Amino acid sequence: MEAQQESIAALEAEIRELQASLQRKKDELHSLKQSTVTAGKLTNNDIARYSRQIILPQVTVAGQLKLKASSVLIVGAGGLGCPAGLYLASAGIGELGIVDYDTVEVNNLHRQVLHSELTLNLPKAQSARAALQQINSQLKVRTYEVQLKSENALEILQPYDIVLDCTDNVATRYLLNDACVLLKKPLVSGSALQFEGQLTIYNYNGGPCYRCIFPTPPPPETVTNCGDGGVLGAVTGVIGSLQALEAVKVLLKLDGTLAGRLLIFDGTASSFRNVKLRPRREDCAVCSAKATITKLIDYEQFCGMRASDKDMALKVLQSDERISVEDLKSIRDSRKPHLVIDVRNPLEFEICHIEGSVNIPLKQIIEDKGLDDLKQRTSGGIPVFVFCRRGNDSQLAVKHLRKKLEGVAEAKDVVGGLHAWHYRIDNNFPIY
Ligand SMILES: Nc1ncnc2c1ncn2[C@@H]1O[C@H](COP(=O)(O)OP(=O)(O)OP(=O)(O)O)[C@@H](O)[C@H]1O
């Protein structure tokens, strides 16, 4: 009897659970139907908000609905990703994804216009989401606070209609290209450095992919980034905004996109140039019938910039050829004679330098130019300590200086450069 009552209770519980599950499914269906109805119609608010673009014959109500139903992934919420995000959010794109693993730093603010003093040190993806949703509360934003890598790229890119490459490194460019080819997605690719910018769409409308144009990566030492070469904020603004424009054109299926063409912007001359890109390569490693890349590879290794390899390459100096900032500080405090050489370029030296240091740019040291009085200045064994911004170029300089000063004086690399001086010795010393 007792056993029977237990099974009755169990069956009743099961029925209640099934009824609850049925109700949940009904609710899900209802909200799905609702969202289809609203996705298929512009609200009064949409009409008022987007009226200036809806009245364009290239857009119309149908186009605005397409934008509302579209999703765009922005990889990199930096100099390019911020303006691109601004215009895509303002245009009424339904959903934006933002991938960035970095946090907001003060040196980002001159160009990364979604971030502000209030969001310093916050993850860039979060900071960008907050700013974009302030502009458009209807916008759905998904953030990915991760480094885009081979392991996660396909899963992250998969749900989006189009991808914007707003990053700043070659390995991510190849990764995004290959992922977009494998997933058959257009890739709007931008870059900006100093006063110049470039822009194109890869893998779209029969146009080439990034690998068709650049089958092999450039040697790592020939690549300059904004941190080293500098960039004007308005230039990233121009290119990022154009990336948004190209994305909107692709989503609206308009003619005249940059597929197969490269747009080059020269901010010094205020000029734009169009260069026709070569057609798709018949033996392209990823997008041709002869493709050898059928899944994502190790892009850092492919680009010759695996961190450990880079570290190995830089570990050229023995420990007795280097000095810590703490040891240098004690030498300076004790007023023992010494010479500090700063190997950055003169414009950077002008921004800030260690008191009493002498500026001899790395290039000059490598070419052995203007070093004639160095032996004289160090005669009697006056030691030389070499600074750069982060402690990489100074190691190269020391290799040359040690040869030059052999038998006269010792040259040592200051480990970590001016950044280490700021963080470990003097917080008031500026960094950039
Ligand atoms: N693989 C990647 N995954 C996620 N984010 C990336 C990846 N590669 C680059 N990024 C992001 O792309 C953005 C590029 O921005 P930008 O070119 O303005 O340079 P930055 O790194 O912010 O600044 P700076 O070069 O001055 O140090 C950065 O925010 C960076 O974190």
Short mmCIF file of N, CA and C and ligand atoms in Angstrom, two decimals, residues 75-81 99-103 105 107-108 111-112 115 124 144 146-149 166-169 172 175 192 225-228 231 236 390, ligand 1:
data_model
loop_
_atom_site.label_atom_id
_atom_site.label_comp_id
_atom_site.label_asym_id
_atom_site.label_seq_id
_atom_site.Cartn_x
_atom_site.Cartn_y
_atom_site.Cartn_z
N VAL A 75 36.37 42.92 -34.12
CA VAL A 75 37.49 42.34 -33.39
C VAL A 75 38.51 43.46 -33.14
N GLY A 76 38.69 43.83 -31.87
CA GLY A 76 39.57 44.94 -31.51
C GLY A 76 38.75 46.20 -31.22
N ALA A 77 38.66 46.56 -29.93
CA ALA A 77 37.92 47.78 -29.57
C ALA A 77 38.92 48.91 -29.33
N GLY A 78 39.81 49.11 -30.33
CA GLY A 78 40.84 50.13 -30.21
C GLY A 78 40.56 51.30 -31.14
N GLY A 79 41.64 51.81 -31.76
CA GLY A 79 41.54 53.01 -32.61
C GLY A 79 40.55 52.86 -33.75
N LEU A 80 40.46 51.68 -34.36
CA LEU A 80 39.53 51.46 -35.48
C LEU A 80 38.18 50.96 -35.00
N GLY A 81 38.21 50.03 -34.04
CA GLY A 81 36.97 49.39 -33.58
C GLY A 81 36.02 50.39 -32.92
N VAL A 99 35.14 41.83 -29.53
CA VAL A 99 36.20 40.98 -28.97
C VAL A 99 37.40 41.86 -28.62
N ASP A 100 37.83 41.84 -27.39
CA ASP A 100 39.09 42.50 -27.01
C ASP A 100 39.53 41.97 -25.66
N TYR A 101 40.81 41.68 -25.54
CA TYR A 101 41.31 41.11 -24.28
C TYR A 101 42.03 42.15 -23.43
N ASP A 102 42.07 43.37 -23.92
CA ASP A 102 42.90 44.38 -23.27
C ASP A 102 42.04 45.30 -22.37
N THR A 103 42.72 46.10 -21.55
CA THR A 103 42.01 47.08 -20.72
C THR A 103 42.33 48.49 -21.21
N GLU A 105 43.77 52.02 -21.39
CA GLU A 105 44.91 52.74 -20.82
C GLU A 105 44.82 54.20 -21.24
N ASN A 107 46.89 56.09 -22.61
CA ASN A 107 47.42 56.42 -23.96
C ASN A 107 46.49 55.96 -25.08
N ASN A 108 45.38 55.31 -24.74
CA ASN A 108 44.39 54.93 -25.76
C ASN A 108 43.41 56.07 -26.04
N ARG A 111 42.50 58.36 -29.27
CA ARG A 111 41.89 57.86 -30.52
C ARG A 111 40.79 56.82 -30.29
N GLN A 112 40.74 56.21 -29.14
CA GLN A 112 39.79 55.11 -28.94
C GLN A 112 38.53 55.70 -28.31
N HIS A 115 36.06 54.90 -25.26
CA HIS A 115 36.55 54.83 -23.88
C HIS A 115 36.75 56.24 -23.33
N LYS A 124 38.32 46.69 -22.30
CA LYS A 124 37.85 47.53 -23.41
C LYS A 124 36.49 47.07 -23.93
N TYR A 144 33.29 39.67 -25.71
CA TYR A 144 34.19 38.52 -25.54
C TYR A 144 35.50 39.09 -25.02
N VAL A 146 38.40 38.11 -24.42
CA VAL A 146 39.40 37.08 -24.63
C VAL A 146 40.28 37.48 -25.81
N GLN A 147 41.43 36.83 -25.87
CA GLN A 147 42.26 37.00 -27.07
C GLN A 147 41.68 36.06 -28.13
N LEU A 148 41.42 36.57 -29.31
CA LEU A 148 40.93 35.71 -30.39
C LEU A 148 42.08 34.81 -30.83
N LYS A 149 41.86 33.51 -30.77
CA LYS A 149 42.91 32.54 -31.11
C LYS A 149 42.30 31.44 -31.97
N CYS A 166 39.70 45.01 -36.73
CA CYS A 166 40.15 46.31 -36.19
C CYS A 166 41.33 46.08 -35.27
N THR A 167 42.12 45.05 -35.56
CA THR A 167 43.24 44.72 -34.69
C THR A 167 44.53 45.35 -35.22
N ASP A 168 45.61 45.02 -34.58
CA ASP A 168 46.86 45.71 -34.89
C ASP A 168 48.03 44.75 -35.04
N ASN A 169 47.75 43.48 -35.34
CA ASN A 169 48.89 42.57 -35.48
C ASN A 169 48.65 41.55 -36.59
N THR A 172 46.84 38.02 -35.97
CA THR A 172 45.37 38.06 -35.90
C THR A 172 44.78 38.31 -37.29
N LEU A 175 44.71 34.96 -38.90
CA LEU A 175 43.70 34.14 -38.21
C LEU A 175 42.30 34.53 -38.66
N ALA A 192 45.76 51.50 -39.65
CA ALA A 192 46.16 52.92 -39.61
C ALA A 192 47.47 53.04 -38.87
N ASN A 225 54.05 49.00 -35.09
CA ASN A 225 52.68 49.24 -34.61
C ASN A 225 52.54 50.67 -34.10
N CYS A 226 51.30 51.00 -33.70
CA CYS A 226 51.04 52.40 -33.28
C CYS A 226 51.87 52.77 -32.05
N GLY A 227 52.11 51.77 -31.19
CA GLY A 227 52.90 52.03 -29.98
C GLY A 227 54.29 52.51 -30.32
N ASP A 228 54.87 51.96 -31.38
CA ASP A 228 56.24 52.33 -31.77
C ASP A 228 56.26 53.47 -32.78
N VAL A 231 50.38 57.29 -34.16
CA VAL A 231 49.23 57.41 -35.07
C VAL A 231 48.41 58.62 -34.63
N THR A 236 42.66 57.18 -37.48
CA THR A 236 41.95 55.94 -37.14
C THR A 236 40.44 56.18 -37.22
N ARG A 390 61.24 50.13 -23.45
CA ARG A 390 60.86 48.92 -22.71
C ARG A 390 62.00 47.93 -22.52
N1 LIG B 1 43.83 38.51 -31.13
C1 LIG B 1 43.19 39.51 -30.55
N2 LIG B 1 42.10 39.25 -29.78
C2 LIG B 1 41.42 40.27 -29.18
N3 LIG B 1 41.76 41.55 -29.29
C3 LIG B 1 42.83 41.86 -30.04
C4 LIG B 1 43.60 40.87 -30.70
N4 LIG B 1 44.62 41.47 -31.35
C5 LIG B 1 44.50 42.79 -31.11
N5 LIG B 1 43.43 43.03 -30.32
C6 LIG B 1 42.94 44.33 -29.84
O1 LIG B 1 42.85 45.21 -30.96
C7 LIG B 1 42.96 46.56 -30.50
C8 LIG B 1 43.83 47.31 -31.48
O2 LIG B 1 43.80 48.65 -31.07
P1 LIG B 1 44.92 49.69 -31.45
O3 LIG B 1 45.47 49.38 -32.79
O4 LIG B 1 44.32 51.05 -31.30
O5 LIG B 1 46.12 49.43 -30.43
P2 LIG B 1 46.27 49.28 -28.84
O6 LIG B 1 46.83 47.92 -28.61
O7 LIG B 1 45.03 49.65 -28.12
O8 LIG B 1 47.30 50.42 -28.48
P3 LIG B 1 48.87 50.60 -28.63
O9 LIG B 1 49.29 49.99 -29.94
O10 LIG B 1 49.06 52.08 -28.60
O11 LIG B 1 49.46 49.92 -27.44
C9 LIG B 1 43.56 46.50 -29.10
O12 LIG B 1 42.59 46.94 -28.17
C10 LIG B 1 43.92 45.03 -28.89
O13 LIG B 1 43.72 44.61 -27.56
#
